[in-house]
């Protein structure tokens, strides 16, 4: 595995893994929370429901116990009535009406019998409220004698009354009912007088004794211990669920079960307030959970987006080639990007937290930079276009930079420091240097070309002063040949004049040579204050050289009062020469007077104080087609032209901060003009 993947990829993969694990744990926590809440809610609902069921069961049990109590009391009261009947009856005649009255009072009684001590019937009466039992003789449907004997024996044993097991008695019409006999002992002191037998209708018993309140809501039944239903009263409302309460109803000699059944009153979904409340709360809780989960999901999404934006910003910062540096209000470095670190060669921890002087300040500039920073911190706004400065790399090398600084404004709008973008200008400087050198070489070759062109003119022109010199010299020699007999009319003054002419012509020839020499030589380029006239005079001999050959008049207007120009004079001289040469060449073919005017004056307002040089000719003028390409390098209309003159002129003038322009001249010709700064 390469160092790159070890240091770059692995941590990224690890971070992703960790983030995934985090997310997994978070989801698991949510799952556990949901499970706990769900279980809690289920238990709550179950408990509430159970509680309600218990409550219903409890009420039913209580009602059942109450019913048993009522029944017991009723039976006890009936026993008392029987006792009353026994005590008041002496014969069958007075027993029967009293018995009938009792049957009228107790509708649960089907039959009353009075027997003597030997169980022989004395009197018997059936309730008029019931249809007769099957058969002709009602007595024959009374309890079988065997059972009567057993029940009464049991009553005697118990010393009062005993109930027989219930049995089913059929009536006419196919209906029947469960009946139960009671045998009560009638005695006076210890003497057994007889027995009272009562046949109870179990159904009637329930009907007569239980208040409708019980039987409305539930059904009450007598059953045997094994569950066989004997008599039922009332009808339970069928609910979703049937509740049952059983109560053993103990009677002397017999045991029954009192069974009460009740349906649940309310539907199951909202059984009662408590369950409803718990259900409502559960729904609210689940809703809150759902909302929370949604909020959580949104938050996660926002987090992911934020992380992505952050990663994008980081990647952007890291891939920037511009150095970024942030400083707080005290001038301490708070942030540097990788490009800045690469530029200065320091690690981020070597820079962050550093104050004045910064490690990348060259010691020789530290003082100046410190002052500049103090001004900045004092609140002055930095220049928008940036400023150039020199920084030092960790290895001590200096390099030029462009710093563009802006106030660092926090999201709350507070000014918290300064943010600087730093550009390394090393490469740019090198390119500028290269272009300058090539420009100079180009100018030199253009100058050489001009000189080549001039060489023939020069040889011709030099012939003139040389011929003049030679003829003056010959004349002088003639004057001086014979000291004693000078030619008639000749004086020493003539000789002096001739010598002066010789010197003049020699000077002129020298000037011609010098001006060419000056032009060709590449002097160190330095700007200086130069008088306009000096510039004109430097090129004038060469201009006049050509003018004379072409029959052109050269006029010069250059007042001595003009201020001096701030320029590199060889360059400006070449510009003047080029313009003058072009003007003369334009006039070569035209008929009529040919005048070349060189003029220097102050540039007209509204320009700042400047000098304005014009070179006007009365040549053929510049057509539209030529005008469009005038300053294009290598554009020429001449057979031997190079087409570099005007483009170089413009470059030179612009380098001097001036402008080169041309305009037609009336009635004929062209005026080229350029401006130059005045020396301070
Ligand atoms: P060259 O003189 O070598 O041709 P220049 O750049 O000096 O190159 O001039 C380019 C062209 O501009 C010339 O060929 C000529 O056609 C035109 N030109 C320059 N000066 C004048 C002028 N004063 N009058 C007319 N045409 C001119």
XYZ file of C-alpha atoms and ligand atoms in Angstrom:
707
model
C 0.000 0.000 0.000
C 1.425 3.385 -0.982
C 2.016 6.204 1.436
C -0.816 8.106 -0.250
C -3.423 5.475 0.402
C -2.076 4.974 3.931
C -2.319 8.629 4.810
C -5.102 9.766 2.559
C -7.611 7.029 1.896
C -7.493 5.065 5.082
C -8.594 7.815 7.452
C -11.394 8.731 5.040
C -12.621 5.127 4.953
C -12.297 4.892 8.733
C -14.285 8.088 9.197
C -17.000 6.761 6.890
C -17.058 3.488 8.814
C -17.303 5.351 12.112
C -20.127 7.522 10.791
C -21.964 4.408 9.601
C -21.519 2.741 12.989
C -22.813 5.901 14.677
C -25.870 5.961 12.466
C -26.486 2.239 13.151
C -26.295 2.782 16.897
C -28.657 5.735 16.663
C -31.226 3.714 14.732
C -30.885 0.860 17.222
C -31.575 3.290 20.075
C -34.664 4.483 18.250
C -35.788 0.886 17.813
C -35.327 0.152 21.522
C -37.218 3.320 22.443
C -40.100 2.411 20.139
C -40.170 -1.121 21.539
C -40.181 0.096 25.148
C -42.935 2.618 24.442
C -44.940 -0.008 22.546
C -44.606 -2.585 25.328
C -45.451 0.039 27.937
C -48.554 1.086 26.051
C -49.661 -2.505 25.513
C -49.195 -3.282 29.229
C -51.091 -0.133 30.166
C -53.985 -0.971 27.883
C -53.983 -4.577 29.104
C -53.934 -3.475 32.738
C -56.729 -0.980 32.170
C -58.776 -3.616 30.434
C -58.111 -6.154 33.173
C -59.005 -3.677 35.803
C -62.278 -3.052 34.099
C -63.014 -6.773 33.756
C -62.221 -7.265 37.448
C -64.551 -4.435 38.256
C -67.401 -5.967 36.242
C -66.752 -9.358 37.859
C -66.693 -7.808 41.311
C -70.014 -6.067 40.771
C -71.520 -9.305 39.478
C -70.194 -11.264 42.508
C -71.602 -8.652 44.842
C -74.985 -8.721 43.100
C -75.001 -12.509 43.292
C -74.248 -12.475 47.020
C -76.978 -9.890 47.531
C -79.436 -12.040 45.555
C -78.571 -15.100 47.674
C -79.104 -13.048 50.806
C -82.511 -11.833 49.579
C -83.514 -15.387 48.711
C -82.457 -16.686 52.111
C -84.402 -13.960 53.893
C -87.463 -14.687 51.710
C -87.311 -18.386 52.501
C -86.946 -17.625 56.212
C -90.008 -15.359 56.115
C -92.022 -18.083 54.379
C -91.024 -20.551 57.084
C -92.369 -18.113 59.677
C -95.646 -17.865 57.761
C -95.857 -21.654 57.752
C -95.308 -21.721 61.469
C -98.100 -19.149 61.799
C -100.417 -21.341 59.721
C -99.570 -24.415 61.762
C -100.176 -22.694 65.033
C -103.544 -21.222 64.000
C -104.948 -24.312 62.356
C -106.784 -26.850 64.400
C -108.879 -28.413 61.672
C -108.924 -28.732 57.931
C -111.735 -26.219 57.781
C -109.829 -23.360 59.250
C -106.526 -24.464 57.635
C -107.748 -24.232 54.082
C -108.717 -20.536 53.947
C -105.581 -19.569 55.836
C -103.516 -21.694 53.440
C -105.252 -20.128 50.478
C -104.397 -16.681 51.808
C -100.784 -17.748 52.103
C -100.787 -19.133 48.553
C -102.113 -15.796 47.469
C -99.268 -14.032 49.197
C -96.542 -16.353 48.055
C -96.854 -16.878 44.325
C -93.809 -19.131 44.344
C -95.774 -21.748 46.202
C -97.477 -24.344 44.045
C -99.049 -26.478 46.729
C -99.544 -26.693 50.500
C -100.147 -29.885 52.425
C -100.829 -30.597 56.018
C -100.054 -34.023 57.325
C -100.340 -35.653 60.694
C -97.470 -37.111 62.687
C -97.722 -40.363 60.737
C -97.509 -38.404 57.449
C -101.156 -39.020 56.630
C -102.612 -36.104 54.658
C -104.937 -33.883 56.651
C -105.501 -31.196 54.080
C -103.928 -30.051 50.809
C -104.411 -27.125 48.461
C -102.933 -26.162 45.054
C -102.098 -22.620 44.099
C -104.843 -21.194 41.915
C -102.255 -19.166 40.055
C -100.739 -22.090 38.225
C -102.310 -24.459 35.782
C -102.778 -27.874 37.247
C -100.127 -30.473 36.914
C -100.679 -33.353 34.640
C -103.126 -36.027 35.807
C -106.585 -36.105 37.397
C -105.528 -35.971 40.946
C -103.206 -33.251 41.910
C -102.065 -35.265 44.901
C -100.750 -37.963 42.656
C -98.338 -35.394 41.222
C -97.196 -34.378 44.565
C -93.859 -35.585 45.739
C -93.492 -39.336 45.773
C -94.247 -40.600 49.257
C -90.842 -42.159 49.598
C -89.144 -38.828 49.159
C -91.698 -37.139 51.430
C -90.834 -39.579 54.134
C -87.093 -38.996 53.682
C -87.403 -35.212 53.634
C -89.626 -35.112 56.686
C -87.268 -37.489 58.492
C -84.467 -35.092 57.675
C -86.629 -32.180 58.938
C -87.216 -34.014 62.170
C -83.525 -34.692 62.480
C -82.682 -31.063 61.884
C -85.374 -30.027 64.342
C -87.246 -27.742 61.962
C -87.450 -27.887 58.225
C -85.704 -29.603 55.346
C -85.793 -29.180 51.607
C -85.973 -32.073 49.203
C -83.903 -32.357 46.021
C -85.539 -30.500 43.183
C -87.404 -32.400 40.493
C -89.119 -31.613 37.220
C -92.912 -31.530 37.281
C -94.795 -31.562 34.025
C -98.012 -29.655 33.395
C -100.665 -29.836 30.822
C -99.608 -28.417 27.481
C -96.148 -29.965 27.610
C -94.660 -27.337 29.808
C -93.299 -28.042 33.194
C -90.992 -26.644 35.732
C -88.491 -27.443 38.347
C -90.029 -27.762 41.755
C -88.642 -28.321 45.235
C -90.449 -29.552 48.326
C -90.095 -28.246 51.839
C -91.135 -30.268 54.826
C -91.605 -28.402 58.098
C -92.143 -30.174 61.411
C -95.152 -28.994 63.469
C -94.681 -29.720 67.132
C -95.785 -28.515 70.479
C -92.955 -28.719 72.938
C -91.453 -32.154 72.365
C -94.696 -33.566 70.949
C -94.805 -34.066 67.216
C -98.108 -32.782 65.875
C -97.617 -33.152 62.132
C -95.941 -31.707 59.046
C -96.433 -28.867 56.649
C -95.342 -29.604 53.090
C -94.783 -26.807 50.594
C -93.972 -27.243 46.914
C -91.843 -24.371 45.718
C -91.533 -23.401 42.102
C -87.826 -22.573 41.725
C -88.579 -20.203 38.842
C -91.363 -18.603 40.843
C -89.026 -18.234 43.794
C -86.602 -16.216 41.706
C -89.410 -14.179 40.129
C -91.033 -13.350 43.405
C -88.019 -12.501 45.465
C -85.524 -10.790 43.202
C -86.033 -7.157 42.409
C -86.255 -6.336 38.711
C -83.048 -4.281 39.127
C -81.010 -7.481 39.245
C -82.710 -9.257 36.447
C -82.644 -6.377 34.052
C -78.903 -6.378 33.795
C -78.247 -10.042 34.270
C -79.825 -13.442 34.449
C -80.121 -15.396 37.693
C -80.423 -19.133 37.689
C -80.534 -22.061 40.073
C -78.305 -24.860 38.932
C -77.243 -28.130 40.385
C -73.727 -28.535 41.660
C -72.834 -30.261 38.397
C -74.035 -27.206 36.465
C -77.411 -28.512 35.248
C -79.664 -25.533 34.905
C -82.879 -25.775 36.917
C -84.587 -22.413 36.711
C -83.652 -19.145 35.071
C -84.887 -15.696 35.665
C -84.188 -12.583 33.625
C -82.108 -12.384 30.503
C -78.522 -11.222 30.410
C -77.807 -8.647 27.745
C -75.393 -10.258 25.325
C -72.262 -8.154 25.239
C -68.892 -8.875 23.799
C -68.137 -10.979 26.761
C -70.156 -13.064 29.267
C -69.382 -12.756 32.971
C -70.447 -15.500 35.397
C -70.704 -15.517 39.165
C -71.612 -18.713 41.038
C -72.678 -18.901 44.642
C -73.428 -22.105 46.528
C -76.913 -21.693 47.938
C -77.012 -23.964 50.931
C -80.426 -25.045 52.205
C -81.039 -27.531 54.978
C -81.244 -30.874 53.246
C -80.416 -29.525 49.806
C -77.669 -27.524 48.148
C -78.135 -25.501 44.990
C -75.927 -23.116 43.085
C -77.087 -19.612 42.430
C -75.591 -18.577 39.112
C -75.654 -15.062 37.861
C -74.629 -14.193 34.307
C -74.015 -10.722 32.919
C -72.863 -9.464 29.540
C -70.419 -6.624 29.387
C -72.300 -3.411 28.985
C -70.003 -1.222 26.845
C -68.228 -2.089 23.616
C -64.593 -3.178 23.795
C -62.802 -0.433 21.841
C -63.464 2.373 24.298
C -64.504 0.356 27.319
C -64.391 3.109 29.852
C -62.844 6.418 30.672
C -59.625 4.975 31.948
C -58.987 2.753 28.979
C -60.039 5.591 26.713
C -57.625 7.905 28.481
C -54.778 5.437 28.245
C -55.581 4.770 24.604
C -55.748 8.489 23.884
C -52.437 9.060 25.629
C -50.906 6.181 23.732
C -52.051 7.633 20.427
C -50.648 11.014 21.457
C -47.368 9.380 22.474
C -47.092 7.453 19.236
C -47.874 10.644 17.296
C -45.164 12.499 19.195
C -42.777 9.642 18.485
C -43.614 9.736 14.790
C -43.111 13.522 14.726
C -39.847 13.129 16.613
C -38.703 10.482 14.175
C -39.563 12.745 11.257
C -37.746 15.646 12.874
C -34.814 13.358 13.552
C -34.751 12.259 9.915
C -34.839 15.880 8.726
C -32.068 16.745 11.128
C -29.987 13.865 9.843
C -30.564 15.011 6.297
C -29.524 18.546 7.211
C -26.452 17.159 8.962
C -25.505 15.177 5.880
C -25.986 18.238 3.658
C -23.908 20.330 6.025
C -21.128 17.750 6.082
C -21.175 17.629 2.298
C -21.030 21.421 2.029
C -18.184 21.466 4.529
C -16.289 18.792 2.632
C -16.846 20.715 -0.605
C -15.557 23.915 0.975
C -12.530 22.103 2.361
C -11.782 20.540 -1.020
C -12.172 23.939 -2.646
C -9.813 25.568 -0.162
C -7.272 22.809 -0.610
C -7.327 22.975 -4.391
C -7.021 26.780 -4.535
C -3.775 28.087 -5.984
C -4.299 31.419 -4.271
C -2.860 31.583 -0.783
C -5.448 32.443 1.869
C -4.555 33.885 5.223
C -6.895 35.110 7.954
C -5.832 37.317 10.832
C -7.732 38.446 13.895
C -8.062 42.049 14.990
C -4.808 41.793 16.967
C -2.920 40.672 13.843
C -2.543 37.034 14.948
C -2.804 34.486 12.122
C -5.953 32.398 12.619
C -6.019 30.424 9.389
C -3.831 29.559 6.398
C -4.726 27.335 3.448
C -2.420 24.715 1.910
C -1.572 27.008 -1.028
C -0.294 29.690 1.341
C 1.784 27.120 3.250
C 3.249 25.824 -0.020
C 4.068 29.399 -1.062
C 6.004 30.329 2.077
C 7.246 26.815 2.931
C 5.995 26.829 6.522
C 3.678 24.265 8.114
C 0.254 25.522 9.291
C 1.159 25.076 12.990
C 4.263 27.192 12.457
C 2.050 30.044 11.239
C -1.277 29.856 13.072
C -1.198 31.867 16.279
C 1.888 33.866 15.169
C 1.756 37.618 15.460
C 4.034 40.472 14.369
C 6.620 39.975 12.875
C 5.260 37.121 10.777
C 7.746 34.308 10.035
C 7.516 35.058 6.298
C 8.466 38.730 6.577
C 11.987 39.476 5.303
C 13.874 40.921 8.313
C 14.919 43.991 6.286
C 11.249 44.885 5.675
C 9.885 43.783 9.063
C 9.804 47.320 10.426
C 7.992 48.742 7.396
C 5.500 45.860 7.311
C 4.857 46.243 11.041
C 3.974 49.893 10.524
C 1.753 49.050 7.584
C -0.090 46.488 9.669
C -0.493 48.941 12.533
C -2.167 51.354 10.103
C -4.438 48.542 8.892
C -5.393 47.522 12.419
C -6.129 51.139 13.266
C -9.140 50.711 10.984
C -8.037 52.070 7.633
C -9.638 50.221 4.785
C -7.082 48.347 2.650
C -6.856 49.215 -1.059
C -9.333 47.119 -3.053
C -6.916 46.529 -5.914
C -4.357 44.979 -3.569
C -0.750 45.835 -2.992
C 2.551 44.365 -3.968
C 4.929 43.185 -1.326
C 7.866 40.858 -0.818
C 7.635 37.711 1.310
C 10.336 35.353 2.449
C 10.244 31.589 2.137
C 11.378 29.362 5.003
C 14.688 28.827 3.135
C 15.298 32.573 3.144
C 14.576 33.286 -0.547
C 12.482 36.392 -1.266
C 9.620 36.464 -3.737
C 7.164 39.132 -4.880
C 3.500 38.757 -3.939
C 0.249 40.589 -4.539
C -1.898 40.826 -1.404
C -5.594 41.585 -1.620
C -7.014 42.067 1.807
C -10.624 42.474 2.929
C -12.273 42.777 6.323
C -13.507 39.469 7.745
C -17.154 39.940 8.695
C -18.803 37.231 10.809
C -22.346 35.988 10.144
C -23.524 38.333 12.887
C -22.055 41.238 10.950
C -19.178 41.714 13.381
C -15.767 42.687 12.057
C -13.598 39.900 13.447
C -10.378 40.249 11.481
C -8.842 40.368 8.031
C -8.879 37.888 5.184
C -6.040 38.095 2.710
C -5.609 36.475 -0.694
C -1.936 36.188 -1.610
C -0.679 35.656 -5.170
C 2.884 34.611 -5.938
C 4.156 37.031 -8.628
C 7.472 35.252 -9.297
C 6.343 33.699 -12.573
C 4.644 36.895 -13.716
C 7.776 38.926 -13.051
C 9.880 36.498 -15.037
C 7.473 36.747 -17.968
C 7.513 40.538 -17.821
C 11.304 40.519 -17.808
C 11.375 38.230 -20.827
C 8.923 40.356 -22.776
C 10.885 43.496 -21.968
C 14.116 41.938 -23.215
C 12.517 40.756 -26.446
C 10.955 44.180 -26.936
C 14.339 45.788 -26.626
C 15.868 43.340 -29.057
C 13.118 44.086 -31.540
C 13.687 47.799 -31.212
C 17.406 47.314 -31.734
C 16.842 45.354 -34.908
C 14.434 48.007 -36.146
C 17.065 50.618 -35.467
C 19.646 48.599 -37.396
C 17.248 48.310 -40.306
C 16.796 52.093 -40.303
C 20.519 52.561 -40.238
C 21.000 50.190 -43.160
C 18.527 52.270 -45.106
C 20.353 55.430 -44.127
C 23.807 54.157 -44.967
C 23.531 54.950 -48.677
C 22.055 58.376 -47.956
C 24.881 59.012 -45.531
C 27.599 58.138 -47.954
C 25.994 60.535 -50.419
C 25.591 63.238 -47.813
C 29.083 62.817 -46.435
C 30.394 63.405 -49.913
C 29.078 66.958 -49.831
C 30.871 68.192 -46.678
C 33.934 66.206 -47.655
C 33.915 67.812 -51.139
C 33.304 71.211 -49.557
C 36.125 70.635 -47.098
C 38.460 69.563 -49.836
C 37.620 72.567 -52.044
C 37.939 74.972 -49.068
C 41.220 73.333 -48.197
C 42.439 73.617 -51.825
C 41.389 77.276 -51.952
C 43.149 78.001 -48.677
C 46.273 76.250 -49.902
C 46.118 78.378 -53.048
C 45.861 81.503 -50.936
C 48.752 80.452 -48.787
C 50.977 79.006 -51.606
C 52.916 82.170 -52.151
C 53.343 84.222 -49.030
C 54.820 87.111 -50.869
C 52.393 87.241 -53.720
C 48.942 86.360 -52.635
C 46.309 86.376 -55.373
C 44.897 89.793 -55.966
C 42.125 90.749 -53.609
C 42.802 87.836 -51.267
C 43.311 88.615 -47.637
C 44.091 86.630 -44.539
C 40.499 87.078 -43.580
C 39.555 84.980 -46.596
C 41.794 82.191 -45.412
C 40.285 82.398 -41.966
C 36.812 82.191 -43.475
C 37.795 79.172 -45.546
C 39.221 77.434 -42.492
C 36.076 78.225 -40.517
C 33.995 76.682 -43.349
C 36.274 73.617 -43.269
C 35.724 73.262 -39.550
C 31.994 73.760 -40.029
C 31.771 71.144 -42.754
C 33.905 68.737 -40.729
C 31.549 69.303 -37.768
C 28.548 68.654 -39.981
C 30.064 65.424 -41.257
C 30.892 64.426 -37.692
C 27.328 65.158 -36.606
C 25.969 62.956 -39.363
C 28.233 60.125 -38.267
C 27.505 60.713 -34.591
C 23.757 60.779 -35.020
C 23.878 57.421 -36.795
C 26.221 56.113 -34.151
C 23.922 57.273 -31.387
C 20.979 55.686 -33.035
C 22.608 52.302 -33.448
C 24.182 52.104 -30.020
C 21.936 50.652 -27.379
C 22.346 52.947 -24.481
C 21.358 52.118 -20.929
C 17.749 53.066 -20.767
C 17.359 55.818 -18.270
C 14.843 58.569 -18.282
C 15.972 62.091 -17.738
C 14.873 65.672 -18.259
C 15.604 66.599 -21.867
C 14.964 69.954 -23.605
C 12.588 69.503 -26.582
C 14.969 71.373 -28.830
C 17.770 68.967 -28.003
C 15.543 66.081 -29.134
C 14.770 67.824 -32.447
C 18.348 68.826 -33.059
C 19.583 65.322 -32.491
C 17.599 64.010 -35.463
C 17.655 67.138 -37.610
C 20.935 66.420 -39.484
C 19.660 62.994 -40.559
C 16.260 64.461 -41.523
C 17.818 67.207 -43.545
C 20.085 64.707 -45.212
C 17.082 63.006 -46.777
C 15.104 66.226 -47.248
C 17.776 67.747 -49.355
C 17.892 64.708 -51.559
C 14.128 64.779 -52.122
C 13.879 68.562 -52.409
C 11.790 68.901 -49.251
C 11.698 71.986 -47.053
C 12.072 71.231 -43.350
C 10.567 73.689 -40.882
C 11.103 73.536 -37.141
C 8.981 75.367 -34.523
C 10.360 74.832 -31.049
C 10.281 77.764 -28.604
C 13.178 77.816 -26.119
C 10.782 78.629 -23.302
C 9.258 75.155 -23.310
C 9.785 73.012 -20.211
C 11.894 69.898 -20.446
C 10.425 66.506 -21.214
C 10.858 63.452 -18.963
C 11.974 60.700 -21.286
C 14.554 58.236 -22.582
C 15.938 60.516 -25.268
C 17.331 57.908 -27.691
C 13.905 56.320 -27.898
C 12.093 59.595 -28.513
C 14.688 60.608 -31.065
C 14.036 57.402 -32.927
C 10.299 58.077 -32.834
C 10.857 61.578 -34.274
C 13.175 60.215 -36.956
C 10.695 57.483 -37.903
C 7.811 59.936 -38.193
C 9.855 62.440 -40.196
C 11.146 59.715 -42.522
C 7.611 58.368 -43.096
C 6.413 61.943 -43.853
C 9.161 62.540 -46.368
C 8.619 59.187 -48.052
C 4.910 60.069 -48.368
C 5.858 63.305 -50.149
C 8.394 61.701 -52.520
C 5.961 61.173 -55.349
C 3.652 64.196 -54.969
C 3.950 67.311 -57.104
C 3.930 70.843 -55.722
C 5.600 72.282 -52.610
C 6.811 69.684 -50.159
C 7.103 70.812 -46.550
C 7.884 68.815 -43.446
C 7.049 70.677 -40.242
C 8.385 69.609 -36.857
C 6.583 71.402 -34.069
C 6.733 71.235 -30.279
C 4.291 72.977 -27.945
C 2.274 72.567 -24.769
C -0.540 70.035 -25.083
C -3.904 71.803 -25.138
C -6.255 71.656 -22.167
C -7.993 69.591 -20.806
C -4.850 67.445 -20.692
C -2.551 67.566 -17.720
C 0.554 69.685 -18.426
C 2.337 67.814 -21.206
C 4.450 68.498 -24.254
C 3.003 67.822 -27.683
C 5.240 66.925 -30.623
C 3.805 67.015 -34.158
C 5.329 65.902 -37.443
C 3.263 67.224 -40.382
C 3.780 66.457 -44.060
C 2.078 67.517 -47.262
C 2.222 63.992 -48.668
C -0.339 61.674 -50.152
C -2.256 61.227 -46.876
C -3.480 57.985 -45.278
C -6.412 56.162 -46.802
C -9.021 54.286 -44.773
C -7.660 50.840 -45.616
C -4.089 51.772 -44.635
C -5.344 53.638 -41.536
C -6.991 50.474 -40.160
C -3.679 48.590 -40.104
C -1.324 51.471 -39.537
C -0.015 50.281 -36.179
C -0.071 46.556 -37.006
C 3.499 45.197 -36.869
C 4.940 44.292 -40.294
C 2.259 46.237 -42.169
C 3.858 48.250 -44.926
C 3.015 49.639 -48.351
C 6.639 50.143 -49.316
C 8.790 47.769 -51.333
C 11.665 47.968 -48.852
C 9.635 48.755 -45.756
C 9.654 46.566 -42.658
C 6.320 47.740 -41.252
C 7.714 47.983 -37.711
C 8.216 51.745 -37.434
C 4.798 52.934 -36.257
C 4.094 49.952 -34.024
C 7.392 50.502 -32.225
C 6.719 54.253 -32.007
C 3.428 53.612 -30.333
C 4.942 51.139 -27.851
C 7.676 53.617 -26.931
C 5.235 56.498 -26.460
C 2.839 54.420 -24.407
C 5.694 53.202 -22.239
C 6.344 56.869 -21.535
C 2.735 57.392 -20.487
C 1.838 59.328 -23.615
C -0.286 58.656 -26.706
C 0.495 58.531 -30.423
C -2.209 59.696 -32.866
C -2.555 60.879 -36.460
C -4.938 63.144 -38.369
C -5.247 64.374 -41.964
C -3.835 67.808 -42.709
C -5.544 70.416 -44.879
C -5.223 70.749 -47.813
C -3.002 67.691 -48.076
C -0.945 65.386 -45.974
C -0.927 63.912 -42.538
C -0.093 65.113 -39.011
C 1.356 62.593 -36.548
C 1.415 63.759 -32.933
C 2.480 62.370 -29.574
C 2.574 63.641 -26.019
C 5.284 63.421 -23.363
C 5.293 64.143 -19.666
C 6.954 67.304 -18.401
C 9.932 66.750 -16.089
C 9.112 67.739 -12.521
P 7.437 51.332 -42.975
O 7.799 52.774 -42.978
O 8.607 50.425 -42.818
O 6.517 50.924 -44.096
P 5.779 52.089 -40.761
O 5.150 51.315 -39.629
O 6.605 53.254 -40.360
O 6.566 51.032 -41.620
O 4.627 52.595 -41.696
C 3.631 51.753 -42.102
C 2.894 52.308 -43.308
O 2.136 53.426 -42.918
C 3.739 52.796 -44.399
O 4.095 51.747 -45.253
C 2.872 53.826 -45.069
O 2.024 53.224 -46.027
C 2.017 54.338 -43.976
N 2.457 55.679 -43.500
C 3.221 55.943 -42.438
N 3.395 57.269 -42.279
C 2.733 57.888 -43.284
C 2.554 59.270 -43.686
N 3.085 60.292 -42.989
N 1.805 59.520 -44.810
C 1.279 58.490 -45.503
N 1.400 57.165 -45.174
C 2.130 56.864 -44.082
